[in-house]
Amino acid sequence: TEFTMPLPVSVIAQMMGIPPALKNDFKRWSDALTASGEATDLADRMPDVMEMAGFFQSLIPDRRENPGEDLISKAVHTEVDGQKMSDQDIVGYCILLLIAGNETTTNLLSSLLNVIADEPHLWAELRENTDKIDAAIEEILRFDAPVQWINRKATRDVEFHGQTVKAGERVYAFMGSANRDPRHYENPEQFRLDREGRDHHSFGHGIHFCIGAPLARIEAKYAIQGLLNRYRSISHSPEAENERTYSTMLRGFHHLWLDLEPA
């Protein structure tokens, strides 16, 4: 609530032209849509989801009349093959931007800080050599991915590694598992700053590669750099109980309590 949630929310809110003061609503809506909060039943979550959709719907008329440089204005006025997006598509686009622009980056940051708090030597190493921040971000994306799985529907029958996937069937890809494949990664259960490359699957692949990947990476980099500048060490609060998110798809923390020693 003090750091890993408000930072990404404030950034994506500014990019969308929405007051960051609504950050608590953004978090509530995100939790409802992704089932990351305490309410897991769809019927209990639907009022918040509908409130979010109604909020974005209410912004569209003003952005048509008074466009700005924000992402919602661009969505309202952009044409593809001479055709503008429908209101329904714009609302869906806004929901995607809001959820993908804050929930996953919050999880990325909290998971990285959790690992570093478990292994204090990492913090000292990063303070000594800030050039390794990028490596730390890529390694946490592999080691404890913010999104653990995603599903797709097969459009036709296909043979895959001796299995038949029929048209209409759902296929679940577990990126969290692929990112720890011992056939590809040496000692995959270890968090290491000396791994080379960005060959994890946490941002997807091909035409489905995450459009927010550069934003997530730069937010995480500046967030960690800011903490490294201000704090000599980081550790878990001994008496606090950390709490994981409730979602099976998203992996992060609902509560993560850390002690930080000022530099």
Short mmCIF file of C-alpha atoms in Angstrom, two decimals:
data_model
loop_
_atom_site.label_atom_id
_atom_site.label_comp_id
_atom_site.label_asym_id
_atom_site.label_seq_id
_atom_site.Cartn_x
_atom_site.Cartn_y
_atom_site.Cartn_z
CA THR A 1 0.00 0.00 0.00
CA GLU A 2 2.94 2.36 0.57
CA PHE A 3 5.08 1.65 -2.47
CA THR A 4 4.55 -1.22 -4.89
CA MET A 5 0.86 -0.49 -5.45
CA PRO A 6 0.68 3.35 -5.70
CA LEU A 7 3.72 3.77 -7.96
CA PRO A 8 2.48 1.79 -11.02
CA VAL A 9 -1.09 3.02 -10.49
CA SER A 10 0.06 6.65 -10.50
CA VAL A 11 2.07 6.15 -13.69
CA ILE A 12 -0.67 4.44 -15.71
CA ALA A 13 -3.28 6.88 -14.38
CA GLN A 14 -1.20 9.82 -15.62
CA MET A 15 -0.73 8.16 -19.01
CA MET A 16 -4.49 7.62 -19.27
CA GLY A 17 -5.32 11.15 -18.11
CA ILE A 18 -7.06 9.99 -14.93
CA PRO A 19 -6.53 11.57 -11.48
CA PRO A 20 -4.12 9.37 -9.43
CA ALA A 21 -6.29 10.19 -6.42
CA LEU A 22 -8.55 7.37 -7.61
CA LYS A 23 -5.75 4.84 -6.99
CA ASN A 24 -7.71 2.97 -4.32
CA ASP A 25 -10.59 2.51 -6.76
CA PHE A 26 -8.14 1.32 -9.42
CA LYS A 27 -6.76 -1.31 -7.05
CA ARG A 28 -10.24 -2.45 -6.01
CA TRP A 29 -11.32 -2.75 -9.65
CA SER A 30 -8.13 -4.60 -10.60
CA ASP A 31 -8.56 -7.08 -7.76
CA ALA A 32 -12.18 -7.66 -8.77
CA LEU A 33 -11.39 -8.37 -12.41
CA THR A 34 -8.40 -10.63 -11.73
CA ALA A 35 -9.84 -12.33 -8.61
CA SER A 36 -6.77 -11.15 -6.69
CA GLY A 37 -8.70 -9.76 -3.74
CA GLU A 38 -10.61 -11.44 -0.95
CA ALA A 39 -13.76 -11.76 -3.10
CA THR A 40 -13.22 -14.74 -5.39
CA ASP A 41 -16.80 -15.49 -6.41
CA LEU A 42 -17.75 -13.85 -9.71
CA ALA A 43 -21.10 -12.64 -8.40
CA ASP A 44 -19.37 -10.80 -5.56
CA ARG A 45 -16.81 -9.23 -7.90
CA MET A 46 -19.18 -8.19 -10.70
CA PRO A 47 -20.43 -4.91 -9.11
CA ASP A 48 -16.85 -3.58 -8.99
CA VAL A 49 -16.19 -4.74 -12.55
CA MET A 50 -19.34 -2.99 -13.77
CA GLU A 51 -18.41 0.15 -11.83
CA MET A 52 -15.04 0.18 -13.60
CA ALA A 53 -16.64 -0.25 -17.02
CA GLY A 54 -19.14 2.52 -16.26
CA PHE A 55 -16.34 4.85 -15.18
CA PHE A 56 -14.47 4.46 -18.44
CA GLN A 57 -17.69 4.75 -20.46
CA SER A 58 -18.37 8.10 -18.78
CA LEU A 59 -15.00 9.48 -19.92
CA ILE A 60 -15.51 8.85 -23.64
CA PRO A 61 -17.83 11.80 -24.50
CA ASP A 62 -15.48 14.33 -22.88
CA ARG A 63 -12.42 12.90 -24.69
CA ARG A 64 -14.31 13.21 -27.98
CA GLU A 65 -15.01 16.88 -27.32
CA ASN A 66 -11.80 17.77 -25.51
CA PRO A 67 -9.03 15.41 -26.64
CA GLY A 68 -5.66 15.50 -24.94
CA GLU A 69 -2.38 13.63 -25.24
CA ASP A 70 -3.53 10.80 -22.97
CA LEU A 71 -4.04 7.20 -24.09
CA ILE A 72 -7.85 7.32 -23.79
CA SER A 73 -8.05 10.34 -26.11
CA LYS A 74 -5.85 8.54 -28.61
CA ALA A 75 -8.07 5.45 -28.44
CA VAL A 76 -11.19 7.56 -29.02
CA HIS A 77 -9.78 9.34 -32.07
CA THR A 78 -7.56 6.69 -33.66
CA GLU A 79 -8.77 5.13 -36.91
CA VAL A 80 -7.78 1.73 -38.29
CA ASP A 81 -8.58 1.24 -41.98
CA GLY A 82 -10.79 4.33 -41.79
CA GLN A 83 -12.80 3.00 -38.86
CA LYS A 84 -12.83 4.23 -35.27
CA MET A 85 -13.14 1.97 -32.25
CA SER A 86 -16.60 1.39 -30.82
CA ASP A 87 -17.37 2.56 -27.29
CA GLN A 88 -17.35 -1.06 -26.16
CA ASP A 89 -13.89 -1.59 -27.63
CA ILE A 90 -12.61 1.61 -26.03
CA VAL A 91 -13.89 0.53 -22.61
CA GLY A 92 -12.25 -2.88 -23.06
CA TYR A 93 -9.00 -1.21 -24.12
CA CYS A 94 -9.07 1.06 -21.05
CA ILE A 95 -9.68 -1.88 -18.72
CA LEU A 96 -6.76 -3.75 -20.30
CA LEU A 97 -4.45 -0.74 -19.89
CA LEU A 98 -5.46 -0.18 -16.28
CA ILE A 99 -5.12 -3.81 -15.19
CA ALA A 100 -1.99 -4.64 -17.18
CA GLY A 101 -0.46 -1.26 -16.34
CA ASN A 102 -0.57 -1.63 -12.57
CA GLU A 103 -1.32 -5.13 -11.27
CA THR A 104 1.59 -6.90 -12.93
CA THR A 105 4.19 -4.23 -12.15
CA THR A 106 3.09 -4.18 -8.52
CA ASN A 107 3.67 -7.94 -8.41
CA LEU A 108 7.03 -7.65 -10.19
CA LEU A 109 8.30 -5.14 -7.64
CA SER A 110 6.98 -6.94 -4.57
CA SER A 111 8.34 -10.31 -5.71
CA LEU A 112 11.78 -8.82 -6.38
CA LEU A 113 11.88 -7.11 -2.98
CA ASN A 114 10.75 -10.34 -1.32
CA VAL A 115 13.60 -12.33 -2.88
CA ILE A 116 16.17 -9.66 -1.99
CA ALA A 117 14.90 -9.56 1.60
CA ASP A 118 15.43 -13.35 1.72
CA GLU A 119 19.01 -12.97 0.43
CA PRO A 120 20.47 -9.72 1.87
CA HIS A 121 23.74 -10.09 -0.05
CA LEU A 122 21.81 -9.24 -3.22
CA TRP A 123 20.98 -5.77 -1.91
CA ALA A 124 24.62 -5.09 -1.08
CA GLU A 125 25.64 -6.34 -4.52
CA LEU A 126 23.12 -4.08 -6.26
CA ARG A 127 24.18 -1.06 -4.19
CA GLU A 128 27.77 -1.77 -5.16
CA ASN A 129 26.95 -2.26 -8.85
CA THR A 130 23.73 -0.63 -10.01
CA ASP A 131 24.40 -1.86 -13.56
CA LYS A 132 23.01 -5.19 -12.34
CA ILE A 133 19.52 -3.77 -11.72
CA ASP A 134 18.42 -4.77 -15.22
CA ALA A 135 19.67 -8.32 -14.61
CA ALA A 136 17.75 -8.46 -11.32
CA ILE A 137 14.54 -7.41 -13.06
CA GLU A 138 14.92 -10.00 -15.82
CA GLU A 139 15.75 -12.70 -13.28
CA ILE A 140 12.67 -12.01 -11.13
CA LEU A 141 10.54 -12.09 -14.28
CA ARG A 142 11.90 -15.58 -14.85
CA PHE A 143 12.12 -16.74 -11.25
CA ASP A 144 8.71 -15.55 -9.97
CA ALA A 145 6.70 -14.28 -12.94
CA PRO A 146 3.88 -11.78 -12.23
CA VAL A 147 1.62 -13.79 -14.57
CA GLN A 148 1.95 -17.55 -14.09
CA TRP A 149 -0.29 -18.86 -16.85
CA ILE A 150 -2.54 -17.81 -19.70
CA ASN A 151 -5.05 -19.68 -21.83
CA ARG A 152 -6.04 -19.69 -25.48
CA LYS A 153 -8.78 -21.40 -27.47
CA ALA A 154 -7.69 -23.61 -30.37
CA THR A 155 -9.18 -22.46 -33.69
CA ARG A 156 -8.51 -25.78 -35.41
CA ASP A 157 -7.38 -29.33 -34.65
CA VAL A 158 -3.62 -29.53 -34.13
CA GLU A 159 -1.10 -32.19 -33.16
CA PHE A 160 1.36 -31.03 -30.50
CA HIS A 161 4.02 -33.33 -29.04
CA GLY A 162 1.92 -36.41 -29.62
CA GLN A 163 -1.27 -34.86 -28.24
CA THR A 164 -4.32 -33.83 -30.24
CA VAL A 165 -5.80 -30.45 -29.38
CA LYS A 166 -9.24 -30.13 -30.92
CA ALA A 167 -10.83 -26.96 -32.25
CA GLY A 168 -12.64 -25.12 -29.48
CA GLU A 169 -10.61 -26.64 -26.65
CA ARG A 170 -8.79 -24.45 -24.16
CA VAL A 171 -5.01 -24.66 -23.93
CA TYR A 172 -3.26 -23.45 -20.79
CA ALA A 173 0.35 -22.31 -21.08
CA PHE A 174 2.17 -22.18 -17.75
CA MET A 175 4.92 -19.60 -18.19
CA GLY A 176 5.90 -19.96 -14.54
CA SER A 177 6.78 -23.59 -15.19
CA ALA A 178 8.55 -22.94 -18.51
CA ASN A 179 10.67 -20.27 -16.82
CA ARG A 180 12.07 -22.95 -14.48
CA ASP A 181 12.63 -25.69 -17.05
CA PRO A 182 15.87 -27.47 -15.97
CA ARG A 183 16.46 -28.50 -19.57
CA HIS A 184 16.99 -24.82 -20.42
CA TYR A 185 18.13 -23.10 -17.21
CA GLU A 186 21.01 -24.18 -15.02
CA ASN A 187 19.85 -24.44 -11.39
CA PRO A 188 16.46 -22.90 -12.22
CA GLU A 189 15.38 -22.77 -8.55
CA GLN A 190 18.18 -20.30 -7.78
CA PHE A 191 17.83 -16.53 -8.18
CA ARG A 192 21.03 -15.43 -9.93
CA LEU A 193 22.22 -12.08 -11.24
CA ASP A 194 24.68 -13.66 -13.65
CA ARG A 195 22.15 -15.20 -16.05
CA GLU A 196 22.46 -13.87 -19.57
CA GLY A 197 19.72 -12.95 -22.01
CA ARG A 198 16.01 -12.25 -21.79
CA ASP A 199 14.71 -15.63 -22.88
CA HIS A 200 12.00 -16.01 -20.23
CA HIS A 201 8.34 -16.19 -21.27
CA SER A 202 6.88 -13.69 -18.81
CA PHE A 203 6.03 -11.09 -21.47
CA GLY A 204 4.70 -13.62 -23.97
CA HIS A 205 5.99 -14.17 -27.47
CA GLY A 206 5.51 -13.07 -31.08
CA ILE A 207 2.44 -11.02 -31.93
CA HIS A 208 1.17 -11.50 -28.36
CA PHE A 209 4.28 -9.96 -26.77
CA CYS A 210 3.23 -7.61 -23.97
CA ILE A 211 2.95 -4.01 -25.21
CA GLY A 212 3.66 -2.79 -21.67
CA ALA A 213 6.99 -4.62 -21.29
CA PRO A 214 9.18 -1.51 -21.77
CA LEU A 215 7.05 0.45 -19.29
CA ALA A 216 7.22 -2.32 -16.67
CA ARG A 217 10.97 -2.61 -17.04
CA ILE A 218 11.65 1.12 -16.72
CA GLU A 219 9.25 1.53 -13.77
CA ALA A 220 10.92 -1.34 -11.94
CA LYS A 221 14.38 0.02 -12.70
CA TYR A 222 13.70 3.49 -11.33
CA ALA A 223 11.80 2.10 -8.34
CA ILE A 224 14.66 -0.18 -7.29
CA GLN A 225 17.26 2.52 -8.04
CA GLY A 226 15.37 4.91 -5.76
CA LEU A 227 15.33 2.40 -2.91
CA LEU A 228 19.02 1.54 -3.37
CA ASN A 229 19.90 5.23 -3.09
CA ARG A 230 17.93 5.66 0.12
CA TYR A 231 18.41 2.42 2.07
CA ARG A 232 21.48 0.50 3.22
CA SER A 233 19.66 -2.78 3.78
CA ILE A 234 16.29 -4.45 3.40
CA SER A 235 14.82 -7.33 5.39
CA HIS A 236 11.53 -8.99 6.28
CA SER A 237 9.73 -7.56 9.30
CA PRO A 238 10.08 -10.38 11.85
CA GLU A 239 6.64 -10.07 13.45
CA ALA A 240 4.62 -9.28 10.31
CA GLU A 241 2.69 -11.88 8.32
CA ASN A 242 3.11 -11.54 4.58
CA GLU A 243 0.13 -12.50 2.45
CA ARG A 244 0.16 -13.69 -1.16
CA THR A 245 -2.43 -12.60 -3.71
CA TYR A 246 -5.46 -14.86 -3.96
CA SER A 247 -5.29 -15.27 -7.73
CA THR A 248 -3.97 -18.45 -9.34
CA MET A 249 -2.99 -16.58 -12.52
CA LEU A 250 -1.25 -13.59 -10.94
CA ARG A 251 1.58 -14.06 -8.46
CA GLY A 252 2.56 -11.38 -6.03
CA PHE A 253 1.70 -10.10 -2.57
CA HIS A 254 -1.45 -8.75 -1.01
CA HIS A 255 0.68 -7.65 1.95
CA LEU A 256 4.49 -7.56 2.10
CA TRP A 257 6.08 -6.02 5.19
CA LEU A 258 9.73 -4.94 4.96
CA ASP A 259 12.18 -3.19 7.26
CA LEU A 260 14.48 -0.70 5.53
CA GLU A 261 17.62 0.80 7.08
CA PRO A 262 18.30 4.38 5.89
CA ALA A 263 21.61 4.89 4.10
#
